[in-house]
Short mmCIF file of C-alpha atoms (C1' of nucleotides) in Angstrom, two decimals:
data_model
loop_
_atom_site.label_atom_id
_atom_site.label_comp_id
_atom_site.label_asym_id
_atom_site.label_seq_id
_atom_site.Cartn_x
_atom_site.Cartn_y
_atom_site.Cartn_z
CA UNK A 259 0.00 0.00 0.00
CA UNK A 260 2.06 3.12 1.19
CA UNK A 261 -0.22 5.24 2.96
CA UNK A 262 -3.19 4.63 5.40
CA UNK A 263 -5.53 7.59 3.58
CA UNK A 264 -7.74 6.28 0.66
CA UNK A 265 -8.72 8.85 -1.42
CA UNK A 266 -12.38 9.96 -2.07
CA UNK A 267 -12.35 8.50 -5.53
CA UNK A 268 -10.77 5.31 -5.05
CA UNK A 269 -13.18 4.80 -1.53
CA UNK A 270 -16.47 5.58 -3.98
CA UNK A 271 -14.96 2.83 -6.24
CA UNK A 272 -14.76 0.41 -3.66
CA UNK A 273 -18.23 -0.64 -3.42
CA UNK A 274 -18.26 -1.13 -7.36
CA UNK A 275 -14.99 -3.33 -7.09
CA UNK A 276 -16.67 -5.19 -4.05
CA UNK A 277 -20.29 -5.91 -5.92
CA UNK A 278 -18.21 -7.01 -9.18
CA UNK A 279 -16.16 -9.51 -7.24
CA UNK A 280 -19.32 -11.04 -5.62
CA UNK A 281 -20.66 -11.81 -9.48
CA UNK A 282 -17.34 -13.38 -10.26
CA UNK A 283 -16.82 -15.37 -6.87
CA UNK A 284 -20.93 -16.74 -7.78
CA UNK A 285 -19.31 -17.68 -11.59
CA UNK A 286 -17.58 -19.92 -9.47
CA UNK A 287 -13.73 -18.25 -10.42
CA UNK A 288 -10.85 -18.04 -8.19
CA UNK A 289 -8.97 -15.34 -8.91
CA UNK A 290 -9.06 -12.11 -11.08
CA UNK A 291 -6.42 -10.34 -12.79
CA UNK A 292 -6.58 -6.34 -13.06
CA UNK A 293 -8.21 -6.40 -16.25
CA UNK A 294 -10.85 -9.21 -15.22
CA UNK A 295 -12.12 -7.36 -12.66
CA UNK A 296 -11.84 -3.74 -14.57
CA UNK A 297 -13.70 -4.94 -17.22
CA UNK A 298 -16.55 -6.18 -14.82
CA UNK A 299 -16.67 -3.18 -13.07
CA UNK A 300 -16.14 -0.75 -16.03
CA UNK A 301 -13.62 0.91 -15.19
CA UNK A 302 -9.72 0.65 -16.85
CA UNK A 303 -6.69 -2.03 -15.65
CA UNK A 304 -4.86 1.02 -13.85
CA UNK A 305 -7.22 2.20 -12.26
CA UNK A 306 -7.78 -1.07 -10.00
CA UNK A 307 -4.46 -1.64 -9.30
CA UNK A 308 -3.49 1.84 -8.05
CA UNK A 309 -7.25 1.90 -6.18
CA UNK A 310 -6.44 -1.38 -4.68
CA UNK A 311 -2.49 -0.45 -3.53
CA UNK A 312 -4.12 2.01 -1.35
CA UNK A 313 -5.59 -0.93 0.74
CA UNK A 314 -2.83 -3.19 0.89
CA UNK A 315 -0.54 -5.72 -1.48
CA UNK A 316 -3.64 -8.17 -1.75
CA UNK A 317 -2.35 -9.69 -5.57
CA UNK A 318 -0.06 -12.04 -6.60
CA UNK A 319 2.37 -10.88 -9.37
CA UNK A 320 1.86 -12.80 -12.42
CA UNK A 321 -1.20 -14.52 -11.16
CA UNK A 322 -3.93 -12.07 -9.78
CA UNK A 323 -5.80 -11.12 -7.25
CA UNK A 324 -7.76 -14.38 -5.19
CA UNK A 325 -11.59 -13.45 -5.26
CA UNK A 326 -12.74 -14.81 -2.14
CA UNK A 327 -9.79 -13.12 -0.05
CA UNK A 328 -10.24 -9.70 -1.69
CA UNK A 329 -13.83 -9.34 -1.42
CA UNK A 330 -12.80 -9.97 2.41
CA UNK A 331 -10.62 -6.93 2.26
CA UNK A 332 -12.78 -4.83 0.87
CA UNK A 333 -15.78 -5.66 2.87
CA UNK A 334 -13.37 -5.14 6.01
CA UNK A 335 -11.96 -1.59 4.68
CA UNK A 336 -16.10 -0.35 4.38
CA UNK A 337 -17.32 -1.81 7.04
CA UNK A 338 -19.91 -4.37 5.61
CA UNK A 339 -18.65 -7.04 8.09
CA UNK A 340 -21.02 -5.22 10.65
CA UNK A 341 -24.83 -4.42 10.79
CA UNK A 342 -25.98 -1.20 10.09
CA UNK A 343 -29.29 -0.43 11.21
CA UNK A 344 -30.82 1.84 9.12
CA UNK A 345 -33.81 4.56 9.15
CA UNK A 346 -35.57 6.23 6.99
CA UNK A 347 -37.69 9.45 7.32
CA UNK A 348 -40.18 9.79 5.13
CA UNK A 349 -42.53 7.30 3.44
CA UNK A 350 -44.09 8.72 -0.07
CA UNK A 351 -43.29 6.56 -3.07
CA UNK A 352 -39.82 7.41 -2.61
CA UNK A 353 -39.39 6.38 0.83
CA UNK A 354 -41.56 3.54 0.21
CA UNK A 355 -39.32 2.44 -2.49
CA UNK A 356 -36.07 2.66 -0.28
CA UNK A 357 -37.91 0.50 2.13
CA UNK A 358 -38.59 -1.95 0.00
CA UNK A 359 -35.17 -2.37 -1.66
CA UNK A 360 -34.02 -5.33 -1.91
CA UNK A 361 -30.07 -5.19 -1.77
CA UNK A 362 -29.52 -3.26 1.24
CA UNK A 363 -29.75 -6.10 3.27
CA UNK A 364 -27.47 -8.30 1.11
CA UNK A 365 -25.02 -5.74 2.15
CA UNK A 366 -25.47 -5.20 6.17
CA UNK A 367 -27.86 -2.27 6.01
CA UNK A 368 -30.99 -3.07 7.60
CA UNK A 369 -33.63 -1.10 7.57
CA UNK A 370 -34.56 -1.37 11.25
CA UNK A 371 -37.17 2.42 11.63
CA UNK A 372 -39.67 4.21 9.58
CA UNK A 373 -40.86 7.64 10.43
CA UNK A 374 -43.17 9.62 8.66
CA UNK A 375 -44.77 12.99 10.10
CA UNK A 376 -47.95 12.44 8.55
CA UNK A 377 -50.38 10.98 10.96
CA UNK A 378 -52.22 8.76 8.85
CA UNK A 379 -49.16 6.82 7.85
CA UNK A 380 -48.73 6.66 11.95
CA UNK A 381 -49.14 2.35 12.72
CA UNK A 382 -49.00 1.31 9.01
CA UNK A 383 -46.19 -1.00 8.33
CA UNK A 384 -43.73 -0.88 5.43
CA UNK A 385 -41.40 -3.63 4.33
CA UNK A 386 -42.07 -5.13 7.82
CA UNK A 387 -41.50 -2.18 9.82
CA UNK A 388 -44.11 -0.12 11.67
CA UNK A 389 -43.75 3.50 10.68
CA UNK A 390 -43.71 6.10 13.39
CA UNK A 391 -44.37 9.54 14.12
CA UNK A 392 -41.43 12.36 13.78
CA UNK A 393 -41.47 12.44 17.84
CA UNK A 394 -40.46 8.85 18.22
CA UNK A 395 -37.36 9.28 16.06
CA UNK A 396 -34.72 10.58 18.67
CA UNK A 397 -36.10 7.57 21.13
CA UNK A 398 -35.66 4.51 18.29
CA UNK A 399 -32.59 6.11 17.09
CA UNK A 400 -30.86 5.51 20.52
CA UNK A 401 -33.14 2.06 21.32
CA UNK A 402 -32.34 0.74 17.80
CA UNK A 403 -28.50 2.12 17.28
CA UNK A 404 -29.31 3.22 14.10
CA UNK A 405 -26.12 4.08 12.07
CA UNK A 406 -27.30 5.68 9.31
CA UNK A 407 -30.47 7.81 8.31
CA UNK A 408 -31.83 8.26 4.75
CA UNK A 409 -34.11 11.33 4.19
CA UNK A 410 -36.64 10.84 1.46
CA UNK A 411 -38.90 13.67 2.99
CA UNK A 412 -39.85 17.14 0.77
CA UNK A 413 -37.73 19.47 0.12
CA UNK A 414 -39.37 21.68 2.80
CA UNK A 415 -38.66 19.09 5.87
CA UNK A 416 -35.26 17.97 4.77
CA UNK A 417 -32.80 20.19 7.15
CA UNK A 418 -35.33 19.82 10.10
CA UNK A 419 -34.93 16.13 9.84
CA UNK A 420 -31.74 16.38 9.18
CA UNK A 421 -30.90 18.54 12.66
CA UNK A 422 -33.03 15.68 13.99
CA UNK A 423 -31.07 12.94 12.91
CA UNK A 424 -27.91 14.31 14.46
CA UNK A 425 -29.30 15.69 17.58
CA UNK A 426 -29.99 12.26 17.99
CA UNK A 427 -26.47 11.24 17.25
CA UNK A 428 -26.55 9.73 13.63
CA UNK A 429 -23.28 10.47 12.26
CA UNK A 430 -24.11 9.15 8.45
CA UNK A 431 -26.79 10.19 6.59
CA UNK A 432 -28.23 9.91 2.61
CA UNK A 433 -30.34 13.11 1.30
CA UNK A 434 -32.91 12.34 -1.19
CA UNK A 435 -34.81 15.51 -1.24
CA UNK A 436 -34.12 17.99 -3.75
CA UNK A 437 -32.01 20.66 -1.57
CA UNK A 438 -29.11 21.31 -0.18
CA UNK A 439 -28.71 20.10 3.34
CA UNK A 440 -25.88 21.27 6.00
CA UNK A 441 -24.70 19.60 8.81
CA UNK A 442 -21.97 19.51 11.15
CA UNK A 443 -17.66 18.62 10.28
CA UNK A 444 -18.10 15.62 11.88
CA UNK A 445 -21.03 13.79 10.58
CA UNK A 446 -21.22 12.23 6.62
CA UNK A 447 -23.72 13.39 4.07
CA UNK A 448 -24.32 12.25 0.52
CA UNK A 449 -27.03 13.52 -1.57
CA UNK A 450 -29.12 11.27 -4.50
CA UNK A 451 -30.93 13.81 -6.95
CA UNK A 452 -33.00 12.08 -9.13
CA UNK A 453 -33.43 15.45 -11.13
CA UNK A 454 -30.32 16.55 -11.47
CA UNK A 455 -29.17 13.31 -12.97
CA UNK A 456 -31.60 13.88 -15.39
CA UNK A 457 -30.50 17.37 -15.87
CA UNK A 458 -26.80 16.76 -16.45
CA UNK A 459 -28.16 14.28 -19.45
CA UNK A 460 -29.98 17.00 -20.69
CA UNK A 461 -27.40 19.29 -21.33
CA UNK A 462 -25.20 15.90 -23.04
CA UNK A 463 -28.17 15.59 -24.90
CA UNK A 464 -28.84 19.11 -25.87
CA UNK A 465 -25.05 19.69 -26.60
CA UNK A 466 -25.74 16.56 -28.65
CA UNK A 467 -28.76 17.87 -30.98
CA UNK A 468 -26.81 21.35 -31.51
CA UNK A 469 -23.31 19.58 -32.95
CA UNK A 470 -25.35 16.96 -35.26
CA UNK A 471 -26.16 20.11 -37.73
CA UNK A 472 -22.44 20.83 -37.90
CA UNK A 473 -19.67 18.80 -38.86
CA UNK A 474 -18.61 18.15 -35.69
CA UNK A 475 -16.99 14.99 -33.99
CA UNK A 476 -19.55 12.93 -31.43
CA UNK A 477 -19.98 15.34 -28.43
CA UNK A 478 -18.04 13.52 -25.21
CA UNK A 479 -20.00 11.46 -22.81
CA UNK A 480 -19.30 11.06 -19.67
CA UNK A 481 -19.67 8.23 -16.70
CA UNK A 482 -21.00 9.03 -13.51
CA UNK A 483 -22.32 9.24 -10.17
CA UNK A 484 -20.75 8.54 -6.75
CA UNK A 485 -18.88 11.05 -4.62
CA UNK B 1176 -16.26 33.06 -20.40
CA UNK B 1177 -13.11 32.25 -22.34
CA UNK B 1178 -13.34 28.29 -23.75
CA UNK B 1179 -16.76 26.76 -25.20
CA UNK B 1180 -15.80 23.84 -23.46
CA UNK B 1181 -17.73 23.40 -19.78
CA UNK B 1182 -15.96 20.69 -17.25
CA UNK B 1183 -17.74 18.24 -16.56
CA UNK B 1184 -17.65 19.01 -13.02
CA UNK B 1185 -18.97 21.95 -13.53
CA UNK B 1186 -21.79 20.74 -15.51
CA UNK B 1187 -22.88 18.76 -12.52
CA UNK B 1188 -22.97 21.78 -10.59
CA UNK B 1189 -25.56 23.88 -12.78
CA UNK B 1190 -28.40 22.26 -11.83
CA UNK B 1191 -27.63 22.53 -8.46
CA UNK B 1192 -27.79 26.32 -9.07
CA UNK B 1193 -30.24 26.37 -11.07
CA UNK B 1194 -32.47 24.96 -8.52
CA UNK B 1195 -30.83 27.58 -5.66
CA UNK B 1196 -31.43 30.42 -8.46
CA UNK B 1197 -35.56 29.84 -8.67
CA UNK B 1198 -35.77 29.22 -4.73
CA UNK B 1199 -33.78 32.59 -4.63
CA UNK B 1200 -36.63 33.98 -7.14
CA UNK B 1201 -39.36 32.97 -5.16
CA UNK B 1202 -38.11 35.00 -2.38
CA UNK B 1203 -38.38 37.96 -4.47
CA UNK B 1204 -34.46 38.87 -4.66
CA UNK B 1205 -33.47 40.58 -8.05
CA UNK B 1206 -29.73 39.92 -7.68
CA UNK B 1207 -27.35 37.60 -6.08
CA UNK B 1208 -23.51 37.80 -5.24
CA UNK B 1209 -21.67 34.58 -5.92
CA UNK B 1210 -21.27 34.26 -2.00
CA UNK B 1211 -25.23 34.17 -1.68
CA UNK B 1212 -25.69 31.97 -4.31
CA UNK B 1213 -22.70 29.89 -3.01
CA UNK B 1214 -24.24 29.54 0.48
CA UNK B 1215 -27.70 28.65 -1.41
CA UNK B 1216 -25.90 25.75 -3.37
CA UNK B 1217 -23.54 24.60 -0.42
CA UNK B 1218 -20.56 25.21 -2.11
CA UNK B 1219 -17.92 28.33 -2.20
CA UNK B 1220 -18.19 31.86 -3.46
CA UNK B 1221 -14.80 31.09 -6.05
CA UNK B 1222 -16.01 27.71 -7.21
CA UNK B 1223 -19.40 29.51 -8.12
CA UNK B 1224 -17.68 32.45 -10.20
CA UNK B 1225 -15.53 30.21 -11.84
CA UNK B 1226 -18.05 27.67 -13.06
CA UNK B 1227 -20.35 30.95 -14.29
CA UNK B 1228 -18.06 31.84 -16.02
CA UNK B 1229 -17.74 29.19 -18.40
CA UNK B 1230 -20.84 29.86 -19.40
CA UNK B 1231 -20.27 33.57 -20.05
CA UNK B 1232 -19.75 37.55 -18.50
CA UNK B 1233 -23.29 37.56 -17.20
CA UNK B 1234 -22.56 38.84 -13.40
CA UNK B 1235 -21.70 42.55 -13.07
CA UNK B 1236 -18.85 43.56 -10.81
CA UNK B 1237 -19.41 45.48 -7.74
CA UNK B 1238 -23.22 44.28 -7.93
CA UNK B 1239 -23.60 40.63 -8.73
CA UNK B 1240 -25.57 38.33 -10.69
CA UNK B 1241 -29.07 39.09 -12.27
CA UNK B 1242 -31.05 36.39 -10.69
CA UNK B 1243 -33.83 35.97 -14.19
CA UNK B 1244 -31.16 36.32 -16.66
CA UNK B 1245 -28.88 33.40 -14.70
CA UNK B 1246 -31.95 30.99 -14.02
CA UNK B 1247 -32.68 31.57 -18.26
CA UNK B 1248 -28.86 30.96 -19.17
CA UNK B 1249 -28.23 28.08 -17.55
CA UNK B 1250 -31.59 26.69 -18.44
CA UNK B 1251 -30.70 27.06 -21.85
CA UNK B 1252 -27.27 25.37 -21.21
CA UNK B 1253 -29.25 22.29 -19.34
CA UNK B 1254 -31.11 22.43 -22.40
CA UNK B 1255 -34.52 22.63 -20.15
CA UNK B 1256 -35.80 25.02 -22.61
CA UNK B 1257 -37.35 22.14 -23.81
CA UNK B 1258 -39.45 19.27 -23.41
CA UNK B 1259 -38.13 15.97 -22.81
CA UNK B 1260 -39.76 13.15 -23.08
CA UNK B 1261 -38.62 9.92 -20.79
CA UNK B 1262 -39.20 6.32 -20.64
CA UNK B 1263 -38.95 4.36 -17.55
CA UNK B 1264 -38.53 0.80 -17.87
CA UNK B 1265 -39.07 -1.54 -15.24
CA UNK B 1266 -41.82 -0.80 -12.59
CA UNK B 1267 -41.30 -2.03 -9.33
CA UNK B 1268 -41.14 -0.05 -6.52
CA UNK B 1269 -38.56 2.33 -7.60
CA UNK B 1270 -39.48 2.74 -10.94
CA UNK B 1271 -43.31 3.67 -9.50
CA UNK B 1272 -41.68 5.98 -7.23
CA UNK B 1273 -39.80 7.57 -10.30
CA UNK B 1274 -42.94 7.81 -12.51
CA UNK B 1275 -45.04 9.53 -9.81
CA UNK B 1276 -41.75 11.69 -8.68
CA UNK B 1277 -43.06 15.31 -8.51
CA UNK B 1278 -40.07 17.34 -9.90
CA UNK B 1279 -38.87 15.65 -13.25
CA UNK B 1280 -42.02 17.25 -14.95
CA UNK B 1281 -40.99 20.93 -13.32
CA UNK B 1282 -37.78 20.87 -15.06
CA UNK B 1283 -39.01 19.78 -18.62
CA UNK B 1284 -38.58 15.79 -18.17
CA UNK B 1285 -42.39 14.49 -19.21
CA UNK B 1286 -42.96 10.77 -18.20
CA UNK B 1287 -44.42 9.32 -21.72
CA UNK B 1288 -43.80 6.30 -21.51
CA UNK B 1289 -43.63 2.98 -18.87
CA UNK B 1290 -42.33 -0.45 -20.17
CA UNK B 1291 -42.55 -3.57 -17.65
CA UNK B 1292 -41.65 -7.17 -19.12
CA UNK B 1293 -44.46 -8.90 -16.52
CA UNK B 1294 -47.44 -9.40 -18.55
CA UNK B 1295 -49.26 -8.93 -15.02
CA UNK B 1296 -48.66 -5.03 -14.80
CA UNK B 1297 -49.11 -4.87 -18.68
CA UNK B 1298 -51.94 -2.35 -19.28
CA UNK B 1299 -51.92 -0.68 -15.65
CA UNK B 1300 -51.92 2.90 -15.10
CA UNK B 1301 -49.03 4.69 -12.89
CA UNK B 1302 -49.14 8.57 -12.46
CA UNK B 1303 -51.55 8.19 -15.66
CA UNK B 1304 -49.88 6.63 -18.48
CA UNK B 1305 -50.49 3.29 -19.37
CA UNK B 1306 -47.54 0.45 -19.18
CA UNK B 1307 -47.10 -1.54 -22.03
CA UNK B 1308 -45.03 -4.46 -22.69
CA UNK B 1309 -40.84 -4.88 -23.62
CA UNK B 1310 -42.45 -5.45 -26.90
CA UNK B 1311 -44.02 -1.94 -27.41
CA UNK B 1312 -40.63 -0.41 -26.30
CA UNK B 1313 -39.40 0.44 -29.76
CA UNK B 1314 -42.14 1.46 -31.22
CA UNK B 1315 -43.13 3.96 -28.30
CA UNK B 1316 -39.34 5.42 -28.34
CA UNK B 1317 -40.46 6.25 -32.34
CA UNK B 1318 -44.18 7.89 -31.76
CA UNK B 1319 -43.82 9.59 -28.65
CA UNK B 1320 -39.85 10.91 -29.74
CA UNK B 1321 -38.71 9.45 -26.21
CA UNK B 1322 -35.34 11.25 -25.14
CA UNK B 1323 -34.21 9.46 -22.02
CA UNK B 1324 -34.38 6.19 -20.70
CA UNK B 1325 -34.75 5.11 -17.05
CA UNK B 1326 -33.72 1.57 -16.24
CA UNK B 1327 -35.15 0.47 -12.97
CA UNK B 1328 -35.42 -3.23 -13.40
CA UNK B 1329 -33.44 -5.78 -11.77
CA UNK B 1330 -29.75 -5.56 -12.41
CA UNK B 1331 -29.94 -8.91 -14.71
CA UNK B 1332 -32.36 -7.25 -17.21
CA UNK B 1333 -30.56 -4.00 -17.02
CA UNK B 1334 -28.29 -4.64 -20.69
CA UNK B 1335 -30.65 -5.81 -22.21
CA UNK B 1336 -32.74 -2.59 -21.55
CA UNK B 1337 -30.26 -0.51 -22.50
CA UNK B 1338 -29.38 -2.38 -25.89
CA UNK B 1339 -32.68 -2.14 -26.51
CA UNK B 1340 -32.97 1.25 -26.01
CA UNK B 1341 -30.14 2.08 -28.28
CA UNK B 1342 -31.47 0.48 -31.06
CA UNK B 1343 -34.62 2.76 -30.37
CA UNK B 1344 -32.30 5.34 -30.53
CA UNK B 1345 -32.25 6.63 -26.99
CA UNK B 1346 -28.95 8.47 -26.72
CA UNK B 1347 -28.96 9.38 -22.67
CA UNK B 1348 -30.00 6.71 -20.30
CA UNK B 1349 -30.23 7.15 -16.38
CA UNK B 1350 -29.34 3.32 -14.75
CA UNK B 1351 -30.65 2.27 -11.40
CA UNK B 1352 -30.10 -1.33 -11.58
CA UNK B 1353 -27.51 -2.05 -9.67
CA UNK B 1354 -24.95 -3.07 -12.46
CA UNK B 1355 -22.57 -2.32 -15.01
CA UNK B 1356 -23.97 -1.21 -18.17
CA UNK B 1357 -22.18 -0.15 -20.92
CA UNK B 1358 -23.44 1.40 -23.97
CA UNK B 1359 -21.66 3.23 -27.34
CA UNK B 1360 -19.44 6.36 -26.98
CA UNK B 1361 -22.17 8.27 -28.61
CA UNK B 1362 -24.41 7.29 -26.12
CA UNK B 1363 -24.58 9.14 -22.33
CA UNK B 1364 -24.80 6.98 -18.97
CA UNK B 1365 -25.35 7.66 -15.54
CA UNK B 1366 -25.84 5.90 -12.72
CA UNK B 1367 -27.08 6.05 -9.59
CA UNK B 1368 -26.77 3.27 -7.43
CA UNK B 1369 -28.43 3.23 -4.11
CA UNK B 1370 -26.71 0.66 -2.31
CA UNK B 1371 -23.34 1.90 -3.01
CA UNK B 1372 -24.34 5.24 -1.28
CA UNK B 1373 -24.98 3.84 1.71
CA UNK B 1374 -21.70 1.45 1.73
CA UNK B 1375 -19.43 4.95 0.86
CA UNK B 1376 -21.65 6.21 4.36
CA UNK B 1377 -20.50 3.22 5.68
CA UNK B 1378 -16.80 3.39 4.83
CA UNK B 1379 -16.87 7.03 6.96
CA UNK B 1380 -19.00 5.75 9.75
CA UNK B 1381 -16.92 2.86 10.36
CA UNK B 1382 -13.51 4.88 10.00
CA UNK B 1383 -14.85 7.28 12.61
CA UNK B 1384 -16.06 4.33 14.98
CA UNK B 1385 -12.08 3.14 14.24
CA UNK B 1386 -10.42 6.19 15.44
CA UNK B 1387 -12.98 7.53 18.15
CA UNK B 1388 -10.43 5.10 20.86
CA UNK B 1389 -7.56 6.35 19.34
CA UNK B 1390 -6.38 9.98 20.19
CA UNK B 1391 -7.36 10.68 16.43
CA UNK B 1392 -8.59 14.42 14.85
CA UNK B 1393 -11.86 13.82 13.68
CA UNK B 1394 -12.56 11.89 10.35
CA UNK B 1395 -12.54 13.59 7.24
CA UNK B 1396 -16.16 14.38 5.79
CA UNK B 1397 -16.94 14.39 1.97
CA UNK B 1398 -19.82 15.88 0.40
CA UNK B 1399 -21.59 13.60 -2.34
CA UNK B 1400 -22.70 12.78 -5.40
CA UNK B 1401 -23.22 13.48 -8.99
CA UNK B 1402 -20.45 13.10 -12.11
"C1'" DG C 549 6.57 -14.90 -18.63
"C1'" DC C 550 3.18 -12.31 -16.71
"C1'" DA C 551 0.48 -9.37 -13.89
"C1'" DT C 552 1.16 -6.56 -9.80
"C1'" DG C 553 2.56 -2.35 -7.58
"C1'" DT C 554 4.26 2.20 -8.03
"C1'" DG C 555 7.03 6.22 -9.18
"C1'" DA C 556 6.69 9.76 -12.78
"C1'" DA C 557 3.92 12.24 -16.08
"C1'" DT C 558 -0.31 14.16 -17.29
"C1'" DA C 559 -4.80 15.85 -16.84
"C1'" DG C 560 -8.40 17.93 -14.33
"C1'" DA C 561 -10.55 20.47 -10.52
"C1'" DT C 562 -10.28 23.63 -6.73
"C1'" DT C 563 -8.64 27.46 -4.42
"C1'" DC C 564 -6.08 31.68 -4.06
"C1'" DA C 565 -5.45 36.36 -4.77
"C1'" DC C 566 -5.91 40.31 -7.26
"C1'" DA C 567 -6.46 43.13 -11.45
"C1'" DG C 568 -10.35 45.18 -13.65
"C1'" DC C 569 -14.52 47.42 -13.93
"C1'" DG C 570 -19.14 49.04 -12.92
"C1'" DC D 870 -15.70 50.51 -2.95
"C1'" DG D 871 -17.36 45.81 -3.93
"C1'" DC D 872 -17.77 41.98 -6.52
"C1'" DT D 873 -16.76 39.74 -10.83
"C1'" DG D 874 -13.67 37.30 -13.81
"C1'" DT D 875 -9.44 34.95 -14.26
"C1'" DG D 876 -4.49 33.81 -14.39
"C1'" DA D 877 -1.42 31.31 -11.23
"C1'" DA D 878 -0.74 28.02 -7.62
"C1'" DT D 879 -2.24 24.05 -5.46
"C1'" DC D 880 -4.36 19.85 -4.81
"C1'" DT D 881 -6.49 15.57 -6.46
"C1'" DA D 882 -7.12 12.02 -9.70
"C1'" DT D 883 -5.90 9.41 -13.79
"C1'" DT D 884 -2.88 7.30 -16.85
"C1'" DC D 885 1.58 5.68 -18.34
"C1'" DA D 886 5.28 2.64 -18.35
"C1'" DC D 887 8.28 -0.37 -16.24
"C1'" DA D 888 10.95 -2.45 -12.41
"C1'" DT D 889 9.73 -6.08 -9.33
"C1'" DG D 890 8.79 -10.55 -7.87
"C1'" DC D 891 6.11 -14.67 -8.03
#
DNA sequence: GCATGTGAATAGATTCACAGCG
DNA sequence: CGCTGTGAATCTATTCACATGC
């Protein structure tokens, strides 16, 4: 490796690196060179090895890396060899959705509270879980040790749940409504907009339509998402 | 501005201010500095006047920018101008949650069309249009001049959705299944992948549990998402 | 021989700091 | 005077290319 800090980009790789060797291990292979496992993750030959160096010297030279071992590693370095009891605030289709989806358990997240503040949703259970009012969420955050808390509330409601969720002493948490949400140094926030995705294809797409009148090269496209 | 060129990371970051810009409107302010309209987008005041302008001179020093004129340039540079029509394919949970998501039709993205391969949810209506079968897919693309696709099936159906959206001729595609897709260089492809999210939360969280015994600064915190 | 691991080179993005202009 | 626009400096990430070691 070198150095115990993984950068950003390499850490939002990780989880692509760790999904793509679960595939291969299933295909019943042993062990993956470089390009094996760039190609199944879409990504180029260098840019797996130097990502993986960061974590440690986990490949043979001349052979590869072994599947089962690495996926080990790489579970270990994010965490996934614990629970993570998640909640989630808000239950519209979006919420709903998230509470539903199947794949966060396959990876340790569990989703283990619903809260919604809308009074009729108050007793109904989702995926399982009975959803509860916004006054029960600093109680079942503590009960339940949740970890992490997705917000897939309006716009309107997102930093009050947000100050919520860290009064309460979550320390990770996933914004899915369209704004911008602060919080303290110390605790993690990603943001999922579903718009904006769309929006950054629309300019491609736009830049796209313009250049076909001229004689112009194909416009660039990009890949995308993560940190 | 200078180049006609825009980064890619700063691409990401228009809609983000486009979406601060008409909150700002709202509130009846004519004119923003770059350090209100930095605050508004969570970022900072030189990352804001540098990504302007690469779009063009539109701010006026010693006053700021024109809050109308900004929201109507970088509209036109998202290319929301216009209409754009969008499939989603695949209606489970999420891909119910997308077609009833208020906030693709505000910024120009029209849901015309929904494709699910289960001949059980064939001719249901979500959010009022009518799904039709994998079958119907290319000839919907063709009438209804579909722009965008949204895969939300399961990730083993996922490639085959998006090859069959190319040969519809769908050049920007938005993937939530929770694999690789690839697709021609002519082509645009995001991705947003929920799980993975929540596992670069958990890389943080677990970092921060890690070093809270040690005598350790805190953790390092990075903000999220997008390109 | 072959694929890793890594320094060096390059490319890209962010931040600084200030000249320029309303 | 205040705030934009932008070169220069810095930081981060990607890619190259090859020595290293199984």
């Amino acid at each position: 490796m070198s150095d115990r800090r993984i950068p950003e980009a390499t850490v939002a790789r990780l989880p692509l690196y760790h999904r793509a060797l679960l595939e291969t291990a299933e295909s019943g292979v042993g062990t993956v060179s470089s390009q094996d496992l760039a190609t199944r993750a879409g990504v180029n030959a260098a840019k797996v090895r130097k990502d993986l160096s960061h974590l440690g010297s986990y490949g043979t030279r001349g052979v590869g890396y072994e599947v089962d071992h690495l996926v080990h590693e790489i579970s270990r370095e994010l965490g996934l060899t614990q629970d993570w009891p998640v909640i989630i605030v808000g239950l519209g289709n979006l919420g709903q959705a998230l509470a539903n989806y199947r794949g966060f358990d396959a990876r340790g997240f569990r989703v283990a509270a619903l809260i919604d503040a809308d009074e009729k949703k108050r007793g109904r259970r989702v995926a399982g879980t009975t959803v509860e009012g916004l006054d029960a969420l600093e109680r079942v955050v503590a009960e339940r040790e949740i970890a992490v808390g997705i917000i897939a509330t309006p716009a309107g409601s997102a930093q009050e749940v947000a100050d919520l969720l860290v009064a309460a002493g979550v320390r990770s948490i996933l914004n899915f409504a369209p704004t911008v949400v602060t919080v303290p140094d110390d605790v993690s926030l990603r943001k999922v907009d579903l718009a904006m995705e769309l929006q950054i294809l629309s300019f491609y797409q736009s830049r796209r339509a313009d250049s076909s009148d001229t004689a112009d090269r194909d416009a660039p496209v990009p890949e995308a998402t993560g940190a």
